[in-house]
Amino acid sequence: MPLIPEEPQIHESAQGPRATPASGRTAPTPRPVPGPRPAAPPRPGRPGPLRPAPPVQRTPHDVAVAKPGAPGPAAPATAAATPAPASEAPQIQLIPASAAGALDAAEEAVDLLLESGRAPGEVLVITTGEHHPWAAHELSFGEAAYWAQHDAGDDVFYADATAVSRAASRPVVVVAVNGGSAAAVAEALPLAHARAGALLIVCGDPQQINSVLGAGV
């Protein structure tokens, strides 16, 4: 059944303009992210650090919708006394966005992740529609060189949904639902979830994402 979105906690230090998620671009995501870790500088010829959303606590079948400016839910009274299981599934954060604005929302999410201390090599970005400009550029030099950068694991890596099965797991996976068929999205999201070690951030239509992740995780 469709999941009822939860409202995440928003870090008080996250300031600045916030756009209403509509057509073109989504609202910047809330700031807190697991860290800190030293961030490496971007490589020549690659897009600069891209931005995330903070982790949102969830039960295995809840998908949280990020609503900037809204207070987070109160923690259950017994939460502190119950240790999290070692094999806990990754947290999921949903950033509402249109197909046209999903890639911008994903870049905002990656920027925030890196600013929060995530190392670039801990982040994998997946697109369901057109390739990210960086991926398109690197693929122009051949797949061998492109995947060699993935294997090096020292920078943010951008992959098309059709290549998710080849990508290795990383602590954070960001998905931009920027197009593609409904079947392609339905196949890519569970694979992205399986490759996220700690946090999965999905930028796209909430109804579509909930219908896939709500039943698939």
PDB file of C-alpha atoms in Angstrom:
ATOM      1  CA  MET A   1       0.000   0.000   0.000  1.00  0.00           C
ATOM      2  CA  PRO A   2       1.252   3.572  -0.570  1.00  0.00           C
ATOM      3  CA  LEU A   3       3.462   4.768   2.244  1.00  0.00           C
ATOM      4  CA  ILE A   4       2.733   7.784   4.386  1.00  0.00           C
ATOM      5  CA  PRO A   5       5.705  10.144   4.114  1.00  0.00           C
ATOM      6  CA  GLU A   6       7.528  11.074   7.259  1.00  0.00           C
ATOM      7  CA  GLU A   7       8.896  14.491   7.910  1.00  0.00           C
ATOM      8  CA  PRO A   8      12.687  14.503   8.453  1.00  0.00           C
ATOM      9  CA  GLN A   9      14.605  16.573  10.943  1.00  0.00           C
ATOM     10  CA  ILE A  10      16.131  19.636   9.387  1.00  0.00           C
ATOM     11  CA  HIS A  11      19.511  20.847  10.653  1.00  0.00           C
ATOM     12  CA  GLU A  12      19.321  24.398  12.002  1.00  0.00           C
ATOM     13  CA  SER A  13      22.441  25.418  10.110  1.00  0.00           C
ATOM     14  CA  ALA A  14      20.802  24.804   6.712  1.00  0.00           C
ATOM     15  CA  GLN A  15      19.992  28.330   5.556  1.00  0.00           C
ATOM     16  CA  GLY A  16      19.479  29.978   2.220  1.00  0.00           C
ATOM     17  CA  PRO A  17      16.755  30.115  -0.389  1.00  0.00           C
ATOM     18  CA  ARG A  18      14.594  27.088  -0.903  1.00  0.00           C
ATOM     19  CA  ALA A  19      12.531  26.642  -4.033  1.00  0.00           C
ATOM     20  CA  THR A  20       9.166  24.892  -4.086  1.00  0.00           C
ATOM     21  CA  PRO A  21       9.569  21.466  -5.723  1.00  0.00           C
ATOM     22  CA  ALA A  22       7.758  21.907  -8.981  1.00  0.00           C
ATOM     23  CA  SER A  23       8.658  21.740 -12.589  1.00  0.00           C
ATOM     24  CA  GLY A  24      12.307  22.580 -13.302  1.00  0.00           C
ATOM     25  CA  ARG A  25      14.033  22.073  -9.981  1.00  0.00           C
ATOM     26  CA  THR A  26      13.527  20.722  -6.524  1.00  0.00           C
ATOM     27  CA  ALA A  27      14.086  22.264  -3.179  1.00  0.00           C
ATOM     28  CA  PRO A  28      17.610  21.949  -1.762  1.00  0.00           C
ATOM     29  CA  THR A  29      17.790  19.047   0.594  1.00  0.00           C
ATOM     30  CA  PRO A  30      18.208  19.171   4.362  1.00  0.00           C
ATOM     31  CA  ARG A  31      21.810  19.143   5.503  1.00  0.00           C
ATOM     32  CA  PRO A  32      22.835  16.589   8.156  1.00  0.00           C
ATOM     33  CA  VAL A  33      24.574  13.557   6.695  1.00  0.00           C
ATOM     34  CA  PRO A  34      26.651  10.804   8.336  1.00  0.00           C
ATOM     35  CA  GLY A  35      30.196  12.111   8.597  1.00  0.00           C
ATOM     36  CA  PRO A  36      32.413  13.965   8.920  1.00  0.00           C
ATOM     37  CA  ARG A  37      34.996  12.666   6.502  1.00  0.00           C
ATOM     38  CA  PRO A  38      37.607  14.695   4.596  1.00  0.00           C
ATOM     39  CA  ALA A  39      36.352  15.559   1.114  1.00  0.00           C
ATOM     40  CA  ALA A  40      38.720  15.206  -1.824  1.00  0.00           C
ATOM     41  CA  PRO A  41      38.908  18.004  -4.434  1.00  0.00           C
ATOM     42  CA  PRO A  42      37.087  17.401  -7.740  1.00  0.00           C
ATOM     43  CA  ARG A  43      39.086  15.924 -10.590  1.00  0.00           C
ATOM     44  CA  PRO A  44      39.900  18.039 -13.644  1.00  0.00           C
ATOM     45  CA  GLY A  45      37.170  17.913 -16.231  1.00  0.00           C
ATOM     46  CA  ARG A  46      34.495  16.724 -13.813  1.00  0.00           C
ATOM     47  CA  PRO A  47      31.566  18.549 -12.348  1.00  0.00           C
ATOM     48  CA  GLY A  48      32.261  20.151  -9.003  1.00  0.00           C
ATOM     49  CA  PRO A  49      31.056  18.585  -5.792  1.00  0.00           C
ATOM     50  CA  LEU A  50      27.508  17.807  -6.247  1.00  0.00           C
ATOM     51  CA  ARG A  51      24.574  18.055  -3.042  1.00  0.00           C
ATOM     52  CA  PRO A  52      22.458  15.358  -0.364  1.00  0.00           C
ATOM     53  CA  ALA A  53      19.987  15.124   1.787  1.00  0.00           C
ATOM     54  CA  PRO A  54      20.365  14.149   5.381  1.00  0.00           C
ATOM     55  CA  PRO A  55      19.602  10.648   6.447  1.00  0.00           C
ATOM     56  CA  VAL A  56      16.032  10.129   7.549  1.00  0.00           C
ATOM     57  CA  GLN A  57      15.290   7.356  10.046  1.00  0.00           C
ATOM     58  CA  ARG A  58      12.889   4.833   8.572  1.00  0.00           C
ATOM     59  CA  THR A  59      11.411   1.436   9.215  1.00  0.00           C
ATOM     60  CA  PRO A  60      12.132  -1.143   6.499  1.00  0.00           C
ATOM     61  CA  HIS A  61       8.937  -0.264   4.622  1.00  0.00           C
ATOM     62  CA  ASP A  62       8.803   3.504   5.078  1.00  0.00           C
ATOM     63  CA  VAL A  63      10.010   6.000   2.496  1.00  0.00           C
ATOM     64  CA  ALA A  64      10.539   9.489   3.896  1.00  0.00           C
ATOM     65  CA  VAL A  65       9.680  12.570   1.858  1.00  0.00           C
ATOM     66  CA  ALA A  66      11.956  15.531   2.498  1.00  0.00           C
ATOM     67  CA  LYS A  67       9.966  18.671   3.374  1.00  0.00           C
ATOM     68  CA  PRO A  68      12.398  21.537   4.006  1.00  0.00           C
ATOM     69  CA  GLY A  69      11.367  23.729   6.910  1.00  0.00           C
ATOM     70  CA  ALA A  70       9.153  21.167   8.631  1.00  0.00           C
ATOM     71  CA  PRO A  71      10.019  19.778  12.109  1.00  0.00           C
ATOM     72  CA  GLY A  72      10.989  16.136  12.270  1.00  0.00           C
ATOM     73  CA  PRO A  73       8.931  13.504  14.074  1.00  0.00           C
ATOM     74  CA  ALA A  74       9.605  12.827  17.724  1.00  0.00           C
ATOM     75  CA  ALA A  75      11.621   9.687  18.410  1.00  0.00           C
ATOM     76  CA  PRO A  76       9.804   6.814  20.150  1.00  0.00           C
ATOM     77  CA  ALA A  77      10.388   6.626  23.883  1.00  0.00           C
ATOM     78  CA  THR A  78      12.023   3.215  23.557  1.00  0.00           C
ATOM     79  CA  ALA A  79      14.313   4.127  20.648  1.00  0.00           C
ATOM     80  CA  ALA A  80      17.347   4.866  22.816  1.00  0.00           C
ATOM     81  CA  ALA A  81      17.119   1.528  24.562  1.00  0.00           C
ATOM     82  CA  THR A  82      16.925  -0.504  21.361  1.00  0.00           C
ATOM     83  CA  PRO A  83      20.255  -0.916  19.527  1.00  0.00           C
ATOM     84  CA  ALA A  84      20.086  -0.883  15.730  1.00  0.00           C
ATOM     85  CA  PRO A  85      20.765  -4.241  14.128  1.00  0.00           C
ATOM     86  CA  ALA A  86      24.124  -4.547  12.384  1.00  0.00           C
ATOM     87  CA  SER A  87      22.486  -5.491   9.092  1.00  0.00           C
ATOM     88  CA  GLU A  88      19.956  -2.632   9.103  1.00  0.00           C
ATOM     89  CA  ALA A  89      18.766  -1.609   5.650  1.00  0.00           C
ATOM     90  CA  PRO A  90      19.944   1.748   4.309  1.00  0.00           C
ATOM     91  CA  GLN A  91      17.911   4.821   5.128  1.00  0.00           C
ATOM     92  CA  ILE A  92      15.841   6.194   2.268  1.00  0.00           C
ATOM     93  CA  GLN A  93      15.229   9.857   1.544  1.00  0.00           C
ATOM     94  CA  LEU A  94      12.873  11.017  -1.156  1.00  0.00           C
ATOM     95  CA  ILE A  95      13.349  14.442  -2.740  1.00  0.00           C
ATOM     96  CA  PRO A  96      10.269  15.418  -4.787  1.00  0.00           C
ATOM     97  CA  ALA A  97      11.236  16.511  -8.295  1.00  0.00           C
ATOM     98  CA  SER A  98       9.945  16.493 -11.839  1.00  0.00           C
ATOM     99  CA  ALA A  99      11.799  14.470 -14.458  1.00  0.00           C
ATOM    100  CA  ALA A 100      13.272  17.729 -15.771  1.00  0.00           C
ATOM    101  CA  GLY A 101      14.478  18.802 -12.320  1.00  0.00           C
ATOM    102  CA  ALA A 102      15.606  15.442 -10.914  1.00  0.00           C
ATOM    103  CA  LEU A 103      19.222  15.755 -12.054  1.00  0.00           C
ATOM    104  CA  ASP A 104      19.575  19.221 -10.530  1.00  0.00           C
ATOM    105  CA  ALA A 105      18.109  17.898  -7.278  1.00  0.00           C
ATOM    106  CA  ALA A 106      20.595  15.016  -7.299  1.00  0.00           C
ATOM    107  CA  GLU A 107      23.504  17.401  -7.803  1.00  0.00           C
ATOM    108  CA  GLU A 108      22.303  19.521  -4.888  1.00  0.00           C
ATOM    109  CA  ALA A 109      22.171  16.348  -2.793  1.00  0.00           C
ATOM    110  CA  VAL A 110      25.722  15.355  -3.707  1.00  0.00           C
ATOM    111  CA  ASP A 111      26.994  18.872  -2.952  1.00  0.00           C
ATOM    112  CA  LEU A 112      25.551  18.652   0.557  1.00  0.00           C
ATOM    113  CA  LEU A 113      26.984  15.182   1.087  1.00  0.00           C
ATOM    114  CA  LEU A 114      30.482  16.368   0.219  1.00  0.00           C
ATOM    115  CA  GLU A 115      30.119  19.555   2.273  1.00  0.00           C
ATOM    116  CA  SER A 116      29.038  17.400   5.216  1.00  0.00           C
ATOM    117  CA  GLY A 117      32.246  15.372   5.031  1.00  0.00           C
ATOM    118  CA  ARG A 118      31.425  12.427   2.801  1.00  0.00           C
ATOM    119  CA  ALA A 119      34.386  11.350   0.680  1.00  0.00           C
ATOM    120  CA  PRO A 120      33.685  11.564  -3.079  1.00  0.00           C
ATOM    121  CA  GLY A 121      34.484   7.878  -3.478  1.00  0.00           C
ATOM    122  CA  GLU A 122      31.592   6.984  -1.161  1.00  0.00           C
ATOM    123  CA  VAL A 123      28.940   8.359  -3.525  1.00  0.00           C
ATOM    124  CA  LEU A 124      27.341   6.717  -6.563  1.00  0.00           C
ATOM    125  CA  VAL A 125      24.881   8.691  -8.720  1.00  0.00           C
ATOM    126  CA  ILE A 126      22.450   6.862 -11.005  1.00  0.00           C
ATOM    127  CA  THR A 127      20.302   8.393 -13.741  1.00  0.00           C
ATOM    128  CA  THR A 128      17.248   6.651 -15.189  1.00  0.00           C
ATOM    129  CA  GLY A 129      16.991   8.892 -18.257  1.00  0.00           C
ATOM    130  CA  GLU A 130      19.764  10.761 -20.035  1.00  0.00           C
ATOM    131  CA  HIS A 131      23.336  10.243 -18.880  1.00  0.00           C
ATOM    132  CA  HIS A 132      24.791  12.743 -16.454  1.00  0.00           C
ATOM    133  CA  PRO A 133      27.060  15.134 -18.457  1.00  0.00           C
ATOM    134  CA  TRP A 134      30.148  13.762 -16.692  1.00  0.00           C
ATOM    135  CA  ALA A 135      29.271  10.173 -17.607  1.00  0.00           C
ATOM    136  CA  ALA A 136      28.584  11.153 -21.221  1.00  0.00           C
ATOM    137  CA  HIS A 137      31.953  12.928 -21.403  1.00  0.00           C
ATOM    138  CA  GLU A 138      33.933  10.076 -19.850  1.00  0.00           C
ATOM    139  CA  LEU A 139      32.227   7.435 -21.987  1.00  0.00           C
ATOM    140  CA  SER A 140      33.413   9.310 -25.073  1.00  0.00           C
ATOM    141  CA  PHE A 141      36.912   8.018 -24.216  1.00  0.00           C
ATOM    142  CA  GLY A 142      35.713   4.418 -24.120  1.00  0.00           C
ATOM    143  CA  GLU A 143      34.084   2.141 -21.591  1.00  0.00           C
ATOM    144  CA  ALA A 144      37.386   0.702 -20.368  1.00  0.00           C
ATOM    145  CA  ALA A 145      38.620   4.108 -19.186  1.00  0.00           C
ATOM    146  CA  TYR A 146      35.190   4.970 -17.792  1.00  0.00           C
ATOM    147  CA  TRP A 147      34.919   1.812 -15.665  1.00  0.00           C
ATOM    148  CA  ALA A 148      38.542   2.102 -14.587  1.00  0.00           C
ATOM    149  CA  GLN A 149      37.546   5.300 -12.776  1.00  0.00           C
ATOM    150  CA  HIS A 150      34.694   3.428 -11.121  1.00  0.00           C
ATOM    151  CA  ASP A 151      37.095   0.707  -9.964  1.00  0.00           C
ATOM    152  CA  ALA A 152      39.545   3.294  -8.591  1.00  0.00           C
ATOM    153  CA  GLY A 153      36.789   4.384  -6.200  1.00  0.00           C
ATOM    154  CA  ASP A 154      38.308   7.764  -5.397  1.00  0.00           C
ATOM    155  CA  ASP A 155      35.624  10.062  -6.830  1.00  0.00           C
ATOM    156  CA  VAL A 156      31.869  10.417  -7.244  1.00  0.00           C
ATOM    157  CA  PHE A 157      30.820   8.025 -10.002  1.00  0.00           C
ATOM    158  CA  TYR A 158      27.893   8.609 -12.372  1.00  0.00           C
ATOM    159  CA  ALA A 159      26.190   5.683 -14.059  1.00  0.00           C
ATOM    160  CA  ASP A 160      23.158   5.064 -16.220  1.00  0.00           C
ATOM    161  CA  ALA A 161      20.411   2.852 -14.781  1.00  0.00           C
ATOM    162  CA  THR A 162      21.272   0.151 -17.302  1.00  0.00           C
ATOM    163  CA  ALA A 163      24.741  -0.106 -15.736  1.00  0.00           C
ATOM    164  CA  VAL A 164      23.643  -0.350 -12.097  1.00  0.00           C
ATOM    165  CA  SER A 165      24.141  -4.101 -12.036  1.00  0.00           C
ATOM    166  CA  ARG A 166      27.823  -3.568 -12.862  1.00  0.00           C
ATOM    167  CA  ALA A 167      28.400  -0.806 -10.301  1.00  0.00           C
ATOM    168  CA  ALA A 168      29.822  -1.746  -6.916  1.00  0.00           C
ATOM    169  CA  SER A 169      28.111  -0.889  -3.643  1.00  0.00           C
ATOM    170  CA  ARG A 170      28.896   2.458  -2.021  1.00  0.00           C
ATOM    171  CA  PRO A 171      27.812   3.968   1.295  1.00  0.00           C
ATOM    172  CA  VAL A 172      25.558   6.509  -0.428  1.00  0.00           C
ATOM    173  CA  VAL A 173      23.600   6.069  -3.656  1.00  0.00           C
ATOM    174  CA  VAL A 174      21.748   9.004  -5.240  1.00  0.00           C
ATOM    175  CA  VAL A 175      19.164   8.269  -7.944  1.00  0.00           C
ATOM    176  CA  ALA A 176      17.882  10.927 -10.349  1.00  0.00           C
ATOM    177  CA  VAL A 177      14.613   9.733 -11.896  1.00  0.00           C
ATOM    178  CA  ASN A 178      15.128  12.012 -14.891  1.00  0.00           C
ATOM    179  CA  GLY A 179      13.184  10.002 -17.432  1.00  0.00           C
ATOM    180  CA  GLY A 180      13.215   6.495 -18.805  1.00  0.00           C
ATOM    181  CA  SER A 181      10.348   4.049 -18.993  1.00  0.00           C
ATOM    182  CA  ALA A 182       8.312   3.063 -15.951  1.00  0.00           C
ATOM    183  CA  ALA A 183       9.728  -0.450 -16.289  1.00  0.00           C
ATOM    184  CA  ALA A 184      13.309   0.865 -16.318  1.00  0.00           C
ATOM    185  CA  VAL A 185      12.680   2.935 -13.183  1.00  0.00           C
ATOM    186  CA  ALA A 186      11.003   0.000 -11.446  1.00  0.00           C
ATOM    187  CA  GLU A 187      14.052  -2.135 -12.185  1.00  0.00           C
ATOM    188  CA  ALA A 188      16.671   0.488 -11.299  1.00  0.00           C
ATOM    189  CA  LEU A 189      15.357   1.551  -7.873  1.00  0.00           C
ATOM    190  CA  PRO A 190      15.574  -1.855  -6.136  1.00  0.00           C
ATOM    191  CA  LEU A 191      19.071  -2.332  -7.595  1.00  0.00           C
ATOM    192  CA  ALA A 192      20.124   1.095  -6.333  1.00  0.00           C
ATOM    193  CA  HIS A 193      18.698   0.250  -2.913  1.00  0.00           C
ATOM    194  CA  ALA A 194      20.715  -2.968  -2.846  1.00  0.00           C
ATOM    195  CA  ARG A 195      23.922  -1.041  -3.557  1.00  0.00           C
ATOM    196  CA  ALA A 196      23.419   1.642  -0.899  1.00  0.00           C
ATOM    197  CA  GLY A 197      25.306   0.787   2.258  1.00  0.00           C
ATOM    198  CA  ALA A 198      23.944   3.547   4.520  1.00  0.00           C
ATOM    199  CA  LEU A 199      21.761   5.978   2.587  1.00  0.00           C
ATOM    200  CA  LEU A 200      19.652   5.969  -0.577  1.00  0.00           C
ATOM    201  CA  ILE A 201      18.485   9.343  -1.896  1.00  0.00           C
ATOM    202  CA  VAL A 202      15.913   9.305  -4.696  1.00  0.00           C
ATOM    203  CA  CYS A 203      15.008  12.467  -6.613  1.00  0.00           C
ATOM    204  CA  GLY A 204      11.796  12.175  -8.598  1.00  0.00           C
ATOM    205  CA  ASP A 205       8.023  11.780  -8.497  1.00  0.00           C
ATOM    206  CA  PRO A 206       7.001  10.672  -4.970  1.00  0.00           C
ATOM    207  CA  GLN A 207       4.035   8.589  -6.113  1.00  0.00           C
ATOM    208  CA  GLN A 208       6.114   6.652  -8.636  1.00  0.00           C
ATOM    209  CA  ILE A 209       8.975   6.093  -6.206  1.00  0.00           C
ATOM    210  CA  ASN A 210       6.714   4.989  -3.355  1.00  0.00           C
ATOM    211  CA  SER A 211       4.926   2.550  -5.632  1.00  0.00           C
ATOM    212  CA  VAL A 212       8.277   0.908  -6.441  1.00  0.00           C
ATOM    213  CA  LEU A 213      10.233   1.118  -3.176  1.00  0.00           C
ATOM    214  CA  GLY A 214       7.180   0.668  -0.969  1.00  0.00           C
ATOM    215  CA  ALA A 215       6.585  -2.748  -2.461  1.00  0.00           C
ATOM    216  CA  GLY A 216      10.154  -3.653  -3.342  1.00  0.00           C
ATOM    217  CA  VAL A 217      12.007  -3.106  -0.060  1.00  0.00           C
TER     218      VAL A 217
END
